[in-house]
């Protein structure tokens, strides 16, 4: 299967309500251009250094999504161009994004990352921590970050029921936060969940953005 075939497969499947982030991490720019030339515009990266090394060599109308854990001291490197940051998991990080977005006179969309998986190693907020961020005076005074949705990663397991329940939890968090904080905002719309192994379940459970690497670009080398 070519990149083109893979993108067609997803685009036929997704329809208008679900977006596709093509996760290009570790893959050469040539493969990004192949996807770009098929019409794909949203690409995802999870390492700051790798992203900034390639961004100048690629078309300016690519919508870059930063999907990995982001360290505060690196926000400044991606703030000039990043469209959406998927994994905001602290007020301190959000404050730094606000500062750097302001310095660049641009808005940056952010998703709150929730810890929905059983695995300990994964980053993310619990529901109460997210509420405390949104209730804080610091958040209320922010003008350059836009909380546009939520993001989560399910446990890596063959237990599909477990995965489904974790996605259901994220959808519930989204609905509750929408109702409590964003009921009169148009901009809080996205549920970023689903990767190559679990996107089918994610879509059934209400995903609006799936993040797909392997099923578009092939297996990655293990580092
Ligand atoms: C790598 C990565 C993906 C894509 O994973 P695949 O299994 O290759 O589709 C999605 N989300 C995040 C946060 C990632 O780091």
mmCIF file with all atom_site columns, N, CA and C in Angstrom, residues 71-138:
data_model
loop_
_atom_site.group_PDB
_atom_site.id
_atom_site.type_symbol
_atom_site.label_atom_id
_atom_site.label_alt_id
_atom_site.label_comp_id
_atom_site.label_asym_id
_atom_site.label_entity_id
_atom_site.label_seq_id
_atom_site.pdbx_PDB_ins_code
_atom_site.Cartn_x
_atom_site.Cartn_y
_atom_site.Cartn_z
_atom_site.occupancy
_atom_site.B_iso_or_equiv
_atom_site.pdbx_formal_charge
_atom_site.auth_seq_id
_atom_site.auth_comp_id
_atom_site.auth_asym_id
_atom_site.auth_atom_id
_atom_site.pdbx_PDB_model_num
ATOM 1   N N  . UNK A 1 71  ? 8.140   20.133 26.871 1.00 0.00 ? 71  UNK A N  1
ATOM 2   C CA . UNK A 1 71  ? 8.813   20.788 27.993 1.00 0.00 ? 71  UNK A CA 1
ATOM 3   C C  . UNK A 1 71  ? 8.661   22.293 27.863 1.00 0.00 ? 71  UNK A C  1
ATOM 4   N N  . UNK A 1 72  ? 8.498   22.943 29.003 1.00 0.00 ? 72  UNK A N  1
ATOM 5   C CA . UNK A 1 72  ? 8.236   24.389 28.978 1.00 0.00 ? 72  UNK A CA 1
ATOM 6   C C  . UNK A 1 72  ? 9.333   25.165 28.265 1.00 0.00 ? 72  UNK A C  1
ATOM 7   N N  . UNK A 1 73  ? 10.566  24.773 28.504 1.00 0.00 ? 73  UNK A N  1
ATOM 8   C CA . UNK A 1 73  ? 11.668  25.565 27.922 1.00 0.00 ? 73  UNK A CA 1
ATOM 9   C C  . UNK A 1 73  ? 11.781  25.403 26.408 1.00 0.00 ? 73  UNK A C  1
ATOM 10  N N  . UNK A 1 74  ? 10.967  24.539 25.830 1.00 0.00 ? 74  UNK A N  1
ATOM 11  C CA . UNK A 1 74  ? 11.007  24.368 24.367 1.00 0.00 ? 74  UNK A CA 1
ATOM 12  C C  . UNK A 1 74  ? 9.819   24.981 23.646 1.00 0.00 ? 74  UNK A C  1
ATOM 13  N N  . UNK A 1 75  ? 8.874   25.502 24.407 1.00 0.00 ? 75  UNK A N  1
ATOM 14  C CA . UNK A 1 75  ? 7.676   26.073 23.769 1.00 0.00 ? 75  UNK A CA 1
ATOM 15  C C  . UNK A 1 75  ? 8.061   27.181 22.791 1.00 0.00 ? 75  UNK A C  1
ATOM 16  N N  . UNK A 1 76  ? 9.046   27.975 23.171 1.00 0.00 ? 76  UNK A N  1
ATOM 17  C CA . UNK A 1 76  ? 9.425   29.134 22.341 1.00 0.00 ? 76  UNK A CA 1
ATOM 18  C C  . UNK A 1 76  ? 9.866   28.742 20.936 1.00 0.00 ? 76  UNK A C  1
ATOM 19  N N  . UNK A 1 77  ? 10.379  27.529 20.790 1.00 0.00 ? 77  UNK A N  1
ATOM 20  C CA . UNK A 1 77  ? 10.867  27.130 19.463 1.00 0.00 ? 77  UNK A CA 1
ATOM 21  C C  . UNK A 1 77  ? 9.733   26.813 18.489 1.00 0.00 ? 77  UNK A C  1
ATOM 22  N N  . UNK A 1 78  ? 8.600   26.378 19.000 1.00 0.00 ? 78  UNK A N  1
ATOM 23  C CA . UNK A 1 78  ? 7.507   26.010 18.095 1.00 0.00 ? 78  UNK A CA 1
ATOM 24  C C  . UNK A 1 78  ? 6.384   27.062 18.060 1.00 0.00 ? 78  UNK A C  1
ATOM 25  N N  . UNK A 1 79  ? 6.412   27.985 19.040 1.00 0.00 ? 79  UNK A N  1
ATOM 26  C CA . UNK A 1 79  ? 5.334   28.981 19.129 1.00 0.00 ? 79  UNK A CA 1
ATOM 27  C C  . UNK A 1 79  ? 5.158   29.828 17.864 1.00 0.00 ? 79  UNK A C  1
ATOM 28  N N  . UNK A 1 80  ? 6.234   30.106 17.095 1.00 0.00 ? 80  UNK A N  1
ATOM 29  C CA . UNK A 1 80  ? 6.033   30.932 15.899 1.00 0.00 ? 80  UNK A CA 1
ATOM 30  C C  . UNK A 1 80  ? 5.142   30.288 14.835 1.00 0.00 ? 80  UNK A C  1
ATOM 31  N N  . UNK A 1 81  ? 4.990   28.969 14.860 1.00 0.00 ? 81  UNK A N  1
ATOM 32  C CA . UNK A 1 81  ? 4.268   28.351 13.735 1.00 0.00 ? 81  UNK A CA 1
ATOM 33  C C  . UNK A 1 81  ? 3.286   27.254 14.137 1.00 0.00 ? 81  UNK A C  1
ATOM 34  N N  . UNK A 1 82  ? 3.381   26.697 15.336 1.00 0.00 ? 82  UNK A N  1
ATOM 35  C CA . UNK A 1 82  ? 2.549   25.524 15.646 1.00 0.00 ? 82  UNK A CA 1
ATOM 36  C C  . UNK A 1 82  ? 1.072   25.908 15.679 1.00 0.00 ? 82  UNK A C  1
ATOM 37  N N  . UNK A 1 83  ? 0.226   25.032 15.137 1.00 0.00 ? 83  UNK A N  1
ATOM 38  C CA . UNK A 1 83  ? -1.220  25.310 15.126 1.00 0.00 ? 83  UNK A CA 1
ATOM 39  C C  . UNK A 1 83  ? -1.880  24.825 16.408 1.00 0.00 ? 83  UNK A C  1
ATOM 40  N N  . UNK A 1 84  ? -1.596  23.584 16.781 1.00 0.00 ? 84  UNK A N  1
ATOM 41  C CA . UNK A 1 84  ? -2.279  22.974 17.921 1.00 0.00 ? 84  UNK A CA 1
ATOM 42  C C  . UNK A 1 84  ? -1.286  22.169 18.752 1.00 0.00 ? 84  UNK A C  1
ATOM 43  N N  . UNK A 1 85  ? -1.382  22.305 20.069 1.00 0.00 ? 85  UNK A N  1
ATOM 44  C CA . UNK A 1 85  ? -0.578  21.502 20.987 1.00 0.00 ? 85  UNK A CA 1
ATOM 45  C C  . UNK A 1 85  ? -1.526  20.525 21.685 1.00 0.00 ? 85  UNK A C  1
ATOM 46  N N  . UNK A 1 86  ? -1.321  19.230 21.454 1.00 0.00 ? 86  UNK A N  1
ATOM 47  C CA . UNK A 1 86  ? -2.294  18.224 21.911 1.00 0.00 ? 86  UNK A CA 1
ATOM 48  C C  . UNK A 1 86  ? -2.150  17.822 23.371 1.00 0.00 ? 86  UNK A C  1
ATOM 49  N N  . UNK A 1 87  ? -0.994  18.054 23.974 1.00 0.00 ? 87  UNK A N  1
ATOM 50  C CA . UNK A 1 87  ? -0.738  17.395 25.250 1.00 0.00 ? 87  UNK A CA 1
ATOM 51  C C  . UNK A 1 87  ? -0.409  18.391 26.361 1.00 0.00 ? 87  UNK A C  1
ATOM 52  N N  . UNK A 1 88  ? -1.338  19.292 26.637 1.00 0.00 ? 88  UNK A N  1
ATOM 53  C CA . UNK A 1 88  ? -1.131  20.245 27.728 1.00 0.00 ? 88  UNK A CA 1
ATOM 54  C C  . UNK A 1 88  ? -1.580  19.589 29.030 1.00 0.00 ? 88  UNK A C  1
ATOM 55  N N  . UNK A 1 89  ? -0.630  19.428 29.941 1.00 0.00 ? 89  UNK A N  1
ATOM 56  C CA . UNK A 1 89  ? -0.965  18.679 31.156 1.00 0.00 ? 89  UNK A CA 1
ATOM 57  C C  . UNK A 1 89  ? -0.590  19.418 32.442 1.00 0.00 ? 89  UNK A C  1
ATOM 58  N N  . UNK A 1 90  ? -0.400  20.758 32.345 1.00 0.00 ? 90  UNK A N  1
ATOM 59  C CA . UNK A 1 90  ? -0.201  21.534 33.576 1.00 0.00 ? 90  UNK A CA 1
ATOM 60  C C  . UNK A 1 90  ? -0.491  23.007 33.301 1.00 0.00 ? 90  UNK A C  1
ATOM 61  N N  . UNK A 1 91  ? -0.839  23.710 34.375 1.00 0.00 ? 91  UNK A N  1
ATOM 62  C CA . UNK A 1 91  ? -1.046  25.158 34.257 1.00 0.00 ? 91  UNK A CA 1
ATOM 63  C C  . UNK A 1 91  ? 0.261   25.856 33.912 1.00 0.00 ? 91  UNK A C  1
ATOM 64  N N  . UNK A 1 92  ? 1.352   25.355 34.445 1.00 0.00 ? 92  UNK A N  1
ATOM 65  C CA . UNK A 1 92  ? 2.653   25.983 34.161 1.00 0.00 ? 92  UNK A CA 1
ATOM 66  C C  . UNK A 1 92  ? 2.973   25.925 32.672 1.00 0.00 ? 92  UNK A C  1
ATOM 67  N N  . UNK A 1 93  ? 2.696   24.788 32.052 1.00 0.00 ? 93  UNK A N  1
ATOM 68  C CA . UNK A 1 93  ? 2.924   24.673 30.611 1.00 0.00 ? 93  UNK A CA 1
ATOM 69  C C  . UNK A 1 93  ? 1.988   25.618 29.856 1.00 0.00 ? 93  UNK A C  1
ATOM 70  N N  . UNK A 1 94  ? 0.742   25.663 30.275 1.00 0.00 ? 94  UNK A N  1
ATOM 71  C CA . UNK A 1 94  ? -0.225  26.532 29.593 1.00 0.00 ? 94  UNK A CA 1
ATOM 72  C C  . UNK A 1 94  ? 0.201   28.003 29.685 1.00 0.00 ? 94  UNK A C  1
ATOM 73  N N  . UNK A 1 95  ? 0.732   28.390 30.852 1.00 0.00 ? 95  UNK A N  1
ATOM 74  C CA . UNK A 1 95  ? 1.191   29.770 31.033 1.00 0.00 ? 95  UNK A CA 1
ATOM 75  C C  . UNK A 1 95  ? 2.349   30.092 30.090 1.00 0.00 ? 95  UNK A C  1
ATOM 76  N N  . UNK A 1 96  ? 3.225   29.133 29.916 1.00 0.00 ? 96  UNK A N  1
ATOM 77  C CA . UNK A 1 96  ? 4.353   29.365 29.002 1.00 0.00 ? 96  UNK A CA 1
ATOM 78  C C  . UNK A 1 96  ? 3.868   29.457 27.550 1.00 0.00 ? 96  UNK A C  1
ATOM 79  N N  . UNK A 1 97  ? 2.894   28.643 27.191 1.00 0.00 ? 97  UNK A N  1
ATOM 80  C CA . UNK A 1 97  ? 2.349   28.716 25.825 1.00 0.00 ? 97  UNK A CA 1
ATOM 81  C C  . UNK A 1 97  ? 1.695   30.084 25.614 1.00 0.00 ? 97  UNK A C  1
ATOM 82  N N  . UNK A 1 98  ? 0.950   30.540 26.620 1.00 0.00 ? 98  UNK A N  1
ATOM 83  C CA . UNK A 1 98  ? 0.334   31.871 26.542 1.00 0.00 ? 98  UNK A CA 1
ATOM 84  C C  . UNK A 1 98  ? 1.398   32.949 26.308 1.00 0.00 ? 98  UNK A C  1
ATOM 85  N N  . UNK A 1 99  ? 2.465   32.862 27.097 1.00 0.00 ? 99  UNK A N  1
ATOM 86  C CA . UNK A 1 99  ? 3.532   33.864 26.991 1.00 0.00 ? 99  UNK A CA 1
ATOM 87  C C  . UNK A 1 99  ? 4.161   33.869 25.598 1.00 0.00 ? 99  UNK A C  1
ATOM 88  N N  . UNK A 1 100 ? 4.455   32.694 25.084 1.00 0.00 ? 100 UNK A N  1
ATOM 89  C CA . UNK A 1 100 ? 5.135   32.613 23.785 1.00 0.00 ? 100 UNK A CA 1
ATOM 90  C C  . UNK A 1 100 ? 4.180   32.911 22.629 1.00 0.00 ? 100 UNK A C  1
ATOM 91  N N  . UNK A 1 101 ? 2.928   32.562 22.782 1.00 0.00 ? 101 UNK A N  1
ATOM 92  C CA . UNK A 1 101 ? 1.941   32.898 21.746 1.00 0.00 ? 101 UNK A CA 1
ATOM 93  C C  . UNK A 1 101 ? 1.804   34.416 21.665 1.00 0.00 ? 101 UNK A C  1
ATOM 94  N N  . UNK A 1 102 ? 1.741   35.044 22.843 1.00 0.00 ? 102 UNK A N  1
ATOM 95  C CA . UNK A 1 102 ? 1.647   36.499 22.895 1.00 0.00 ? 102 UNK A CA 1
ATOM 96  C C  . UNK A 1 102 ? 2.880   37.149 22.256 1.00 0.00 ? 102 UNK A C  1
ATOM 97  N N  . UNK A 1 103 ? 4.056   36.635 22.559 1.00 0.00 ? 103 UNK A N  1
ATOM 98  C CA . UNK A 1 103 ? 5.290   37.186 22.000 1.00 0.00 ? 103 UNK A CA 1
ATOM 99  C C  . UNK A 1 103 ? 5.298   37.114 20.476 1.00 0.00 ? 103 UNK A C  1
ATOM 100 N N  . UNK A 1 104 ? 4.574   36.124 19.935 1.00 0.00 ? 104 UNK A N  1
ATOM 101 C CA . UNK A 1 104 ? 4.494   35.969 18.485 1.00 0.00 ? 104 UNK A CA 1
ATOM 102 C C  . UNK A 1 104 ? 3.201   36.543 17.900 1.00 0.00 ? 104 UNK A C  1
ATOM 103 N N  . UNK A 1 105 ? 2.421   37.200 18.769 1.00 0.00 ? 105 UNK A N  1
ATOM 104 C CA . UNK A 1 105 ? 1.151   37.804 18.340 1.00 0.00 ? 105 UNK A CA 1
ATOM 105 C C  . UNK A 1 105 ? 0.255   36.823 17.586 1.00 0.00 ? 105 UNK A C  1
ATOM 106 N N  . UNK A 1 106 ? 0.153   35.614 18.106 1.00 0.00 ? 106 UNK A N  1
ATOM 107 C CA . UNK A 1 106 ? -0.718  34.640 17.442 1.00 0.00 ? 106 UNK A CA 1
ATOM 108 C C  . UNK A 1 106 ? -1.404  33.757 18.468 1.00 0.00 ? 106 UNK A C  1
ATOM 109 N N  . UNK A 1 107 ? -2.514  33.183 18.049 1.00 0.00 ? 107 UNK A N  1
ATOM 110 C CA . UNK A 1 107 ? -3.234  32.250 18.914 1.00 0.00 ? 107 UNK A CA 1
ATOM 111 C C  . UNK A 1 107 ? -2.704  30.840 18.711 1.00 0.00 ? 107 UNK A C  1
ATOM 112 N N  . UNK A 1 108 ? -2.665  30.077 19.782 1.00 0.00 ? 108 UNK A N  1
ATOM 113 C CA . UNK A 1 108 ? -2.294  28.668 19.686 1.00 0.00 ? 108 UNK A CA 1
ATOM 114 C C  . UNK A 1 108 ? -3.406  27.846 20.323 1.00 0.00 ? 108 UNK A C  1
ATOM 115 N N  . UNK A 1 109 ? -3.898  26.877 19.571 1.00 0.00 ? 109 UNK A N  1
ATOM 116 C CA . UNK A 1 109 ? -4.926  25.979 20.107 1.00 0.00 ? 109 UNK A CA 1
ATOM 117 C C  . UNK A 1 109 ? -4.264  24.923 20.991 1.00 0.00 ? 109 UNK A C  1
ATOM 118 N N  . UNK A 1 110 ? -4.913  24.618 22.094 1.00 0.00 ? 110 UNK A N  1
ATOM 119 C CA . UNK A 1 110 ? -4.378  23.631 23.026 1.00 0.00 ? 110 UNK A CA 1
ATOM 120 C C  . UNK A 1 110 ? -5.458  22.630 23.393 1.00 0.00 ? 110 UNK A C  1
ATOM 121 N N  . UNK A 1 111 ? -5.052  21.367 23.546 1.00 0.00 ? 111 UNK A N  1
ATOM 122 C CA . UNK A 1 111 ? -5.936  20.341 24.099 1.00 0.00 ? 111 UNK A CA 1
ATOM 123 C C  . UNK A 1 111 ? -5.424  19.976 25.487 1.00 0.00 ? 111 UNK A C  1
ATOM 124 N N  . UNK A 1 112 ? -6.332  19.786 26.414 1.00 0.00 ? 112 UNK A N  1
ATOM 125 C CA . UNK A 1 112 ? -5.941  19.268 27.726 1.00 0.00 ? 112 UNK A CA 1
ATOM 126 C C  . UNK A 1 112 ? -5.748  17.764 27.606 1.00 0.00 ? 112 UNK A C  1
ATOM 127 N N  . UNK A 1 113 ? -4.581  17.298 28.019 1.00 0.00 ? 113 UNK A N  1
ATOM 128 C CA . UNK A 1 113 ? -4.330  15.861 27.955 1.00 0.00 ? 113 UNK A CA 1
ATOM 129 C C  . UNK A 1 113 ? -4.762  15.188 29.247 1.00 0.00 ? 113 UNK A C  1
ATOM 130 N N  . UNK A 1 114 ? -5.600  14.190 29.100 1.00 0.00 ? 114 UNK A N  1
ATOM 131 C CA . UNK A 1 114 ? -6.065  13.423 30.265 1.00 0.00 ? 114 UNK A CA 1
ATOM 132 C C  . UNK A 1 114 ? -5.366  12.084 30.348 1.00 0.00 ? 114 UNK A C  1
ATOM 133 N N  . UNK A 1 115 ? -5.139  11.681 31.573 1.00 0.00 ? 115 UNK A N  1
ATOM 134 C CA . UNK A 1 115 ? -4.584  10.353 31.836 1.00 0.00 ? 115 UNK A CA 1
ATOM 135 C C  . UNK A 1 115 ? -5.749  9.380  31.895 1.00 0.00 ? 115 UNK A C  1
ATOM 136 N N  . UNK A 1 116 ? -5.927  8.601  30.815 1.00 0.00 ? 116 UNK A N  1
ATOM 137 C CA . UNK A 1 116 ? -7.048  7.659  30.791 1.00 0.00 ? 116 UNK A CA 1
ATOM 138 C C  . UNK A 1 116 ? -6.576  6.213  30.827 1.00 0.00 ? 116 UNK A C  1
ATOM 139 N N  . UNK A 1 117 ? -5.280  5.990  30.606 1.00 0.00 ? 117 UNK A N  1
ATOM 140 C CA . UNK A 1 117 ? -4.766  4.626  30.506 1.00 0.00 ? 117 UNK A CA 1
ATOM 141 C C  . UNK A 1 117 ? -4.389  4.075  31.876 1.00 0.00 ? 117 UNK A C  1
ATOM 142 N N  . UNK A 1 118 ? -4.313  2.760  31.933 1.00 0.00 ? 118 UNK A N  1
ATOM 143 C CA . UNK A 1 118 ? -3.914  2.114  33.174 1.00 0.00 ? 118 UNK A CA 1
ATOM 144 C C  . UNK A 1 118 ? -2.413  2.267  33.417 1.00 0.00 ? 118 UNK A C  1
ATOM 145 N N  . UNK A 1 119 ? -1.648  2.441  32.348 1.00 0.00 ? 119 UNK A N  1
ATOM 146 C CA . UNK A 1 119 ? -0.194  2.515  32.482 1.00 0.00 ? 119 UNK A CA 1
ATOM 147 C C  . UNK A 1 119 ? 0.216   3.760  33.264 1.00 0.00 ? 119 UNK A C  1
ATOM 148 N N  . UNK A 1 120 ? 1.192   3.597  34.130 1.00 0.00 ? 120 UNK A N  1
ATOM 149 C CA . UNK A 1 120 ? 1.640   4.709  34.961 1.00 0.00 ? 120 UNK A CA 1
ATOM 150 C C  . UNK A 1 120 ? 2.437   5.736  34.180 1.00 0.00 ? 120 UNK A C  1
ATOM 151 N N  . UNK A 1 121 ? 3.139   5.267  33.165 1.00 0.00 ? 121 UNK A N  1
ATOM 152 C CA . UNK A 1 121 ? 4.146   6.113  32.524 1.00 0.00 ? 121 UNK A CA 1
ATOM 153 C C  . UNK A 1 121 ? 3.535   7.221  31.676 1.00 0.00 ? 121 UNK A C  1
ATOM 154 N N  . UNK A 1 122 ? 2.268   7.126  31.369 1.00 0.00 ? 122 UNK A N  1
ATOM 155 C CA . UNK A 1 122 ? 1.710   8.119  30.457 1.00 0.00 ? 122 UNK A CA 1
ATOM 156 C C  . UNK A 1 122 ? 1.355   9.405  31.190 1.00 0.00 ? 122 UNK A C  1
ATOM 157 N N  . UNK A 1 123 ? 1.603   10.521 30.523 1.00 0.00 ? 123 UNK A N  1
ATOM 158 C CA . UNK A 1 123 ? 1.340   11.834 31.098 1.00 0.00 ? 123 UNK A CA 1
ATOM 159 C C  . UNK A 1 123 ? -0.148  12.128 31.071 1.00 0.00 ? 123 UNK A C  1
ATOM 160 N N  . UNK A 1 124 ? -0.535  13.140 31.780 1.00 0.00 ? 124 UNK A N  1
ATOM 161 C CA . UNK A 1 124 ? -1.909  13.607 31.648 1.00 0.00 ? 124 UNK A CA 1
ATOM 162 C C  . UNK A 1 124 ? -2.541  13.981 32.970 1.00 0.00 ? 124 UNK A C  1
ATOM 163 N N  . UNK A 1 125 ? -3.625  14.732 32.858 1.00 0.00 ? 125 UNK A N  1
ATOM 164 C CA . UNK A 1 125 ? -4.356  15.249 34.009 1.00 0.00 ? 125 UNK A CA 1
ATOM 165 C C  . UNK A 1 125 ? -5.450  14.271 34.414 1.00 0.00 ? 125 UNK A C  1
ATOM 166 N N  . UNK A 1 126 ? -5.870  14.365 35.674 1.00 0.00 ? 126 UNK A N  1
ATOM 167 C CA . UNK A 1 126 ? -7.152  13.765 36.008 1.00 0.00 ? 126 UNK A CA 1
ATOM 168 C C  . UNK A 1 126 ? -8.215  14.859 35.904 1.00 0.00 ? 126 UNK A C  1
ATOM 169 N N  . UNK A 1 127 ? -9.471  14.448 36.060 1.00 0.00 ? 127 UNK A N  1
ATOM 170 C CA . UNK A 1 127 ? -10.547 15.386 35.777 1.00 0.00 ? 127 UNK A CA 1
ATOM 171 C C  . UNK A 1 127 ? -10.488 16.606 36.693 1.00 0.00 ? 127 UNK A C  1
ATOM 172 N N  . UNK A 1 128 ? -10.222 16.372 37.975 1.00 0.00 ? 128 UNK A N  1
ATOM 173 C CA . UNK A 1 128 ? -10.209 17.474 38.935 1.00 0.00 ? 128 UNK A CA 1
ATOM 174 C C  . UNK A 1 128 ? -9.058  18.447 38.667 1.00 0.00 ? 128 UNK A C  1
ATOM 175 N N  . UNK A 1 129 ? -7.914  17.913 38.296 1.00 0.00 ? 129 UNK A N  1
ATOM 176 C CA . UNK A 1 129 ? -6.780  18.792 37.961 1.00 0.00 ? 129 UNK A CA 1
ATOM 177 C C  . UNK A 1 129 ? -7.119  19.699 36.774 1.00 0.00 ? 129 UNK A C  1
ATOM 178 N N  . UNK A 1 130 ? -7.809  19.141 35.808 1.00 0.00 ? 130 UNK A N  1
ATOM 179 C CA . UNK A 1 130 ? -8.198  19.951 34.643 1.00 0.00 ? 130 UNK A CA 1
ATOM 180 C C  . UNK A 1 130 ? -9.164  21.056 35.066 1.00 0.00 ? 130 UNK A C  1
ATOM 181 N N  . UNK A 1 131 ? -10.107 20.717 35.918 1.00 0.00 ? 131 UNK A N  1
ATOM 182 C CA . UNK A 1 131 ? -11.053 21.731 36.400 1.00 0.00 ? 131 UNK A CA 1
ATOM 183 C C  . UNK A 1 131 ? -10.312 22.858 37.110 1.00 0.00 ? 131 UNK A C  1
ATOM 184 N N  . UNK A 1 132 ? -9.333  22.492 37.926 1.00 0.00 ? 132 UNK A N  1
ATOM 185 C CA . UNK A 1 132 ? -8.608  23.522 38.680 1.00 0.00 ? 132 UNK A CA 1
ATOM 186 C C  . UNK A 1 132 ? -7.863  24.473 37.744 1.00 0.00 ? 132 UNK A C  1
ATOM 187 N N  . UNK A 1 133 ? -7.329  23.945 36.655 1.00 0.00 ? 133 UNK A N  1
ATOM 188 C CA . UNK A 1 133 ? -6.685  24.823 35.667 1.00 0.00 ? 133 UNK A CA 1
ATOM 189 C C  . UNK A 1 133 ? -7.714  25.800 35.103 1.00 0.00 ? 133 UNK A C  1
ATOM 190 N N  . UNK A 1 134 ? -8.857  25.269 34.723 1.00 0.00 ? 134 UNK A N  1
ATOM 191 C CA . UNK A 1 134 ? -9.859  26.106 34.049 1.00 0.00 ? 134 UNK A CA 1
ATOM 192 C C  . UNK A 1 134 ? -10.523 27.091 35.000 1.00 0.00 ? 134 UNK A C  1
ATOM 193 N N  . UNK A 1 135 ? -10.497 26.777 36.289 1.00 0.00 ? 135 UNK A N  1
ATOM 194 C CA . UNK A 1 135 ? -11.075 27.674 37.288 1.00 0.00 ? 135 UNK A CA 1
ATOM 195 C C  . UNK A 1 135 ? -10.099 28.764 37.729 1.00 0.00 ? 135 UNK A C  1
ATOM 196 N N  . UNK A 1 136 ? -8.821  28.602 37.401 1.00 0.00 ? 136 UNK A N  1
ATOM 197 C CA . UNK A 1 136 ? -7.816  29.514 37.943 1.00 0.00 ? 136 UNK A CA 1
ATOM 198 C C  . UNK A 1 136 ? -7.925  30.903 37.324 1.00 0.00 ? 136 UNK A C  1
ATOM 199 N N  . UNK A 1 137 ? -7.591  31.920 38.116 1.00 0.00 ? 137 UNK A N  1
ATOM 200 C CA . UNK A 1 137 ? -7.578  33.287 37.599 1.00 0.00 ? 137 UNK A CA 1
ATOM 201 C C  . UNK A 1 137 ? -6.554  33.429 36.483 1.00 0.00 ? 137 UNK A C  1
ATOM 202 N N  . UNK A 1 138 ? -5.451  32.695 36.632 1.00 0.00 ? 138 UNK A N  1
ATOM 203 C CA . UNK A 1 138 ? -4.413  32.783 35.600 1.00 0.00 ? 138 UNK A CA 1
ATOM 204 C C  . UNK A 1 138 ? -4.952  32.337 34.253 1.00 0.00 ? 138 UNK A C  1
#
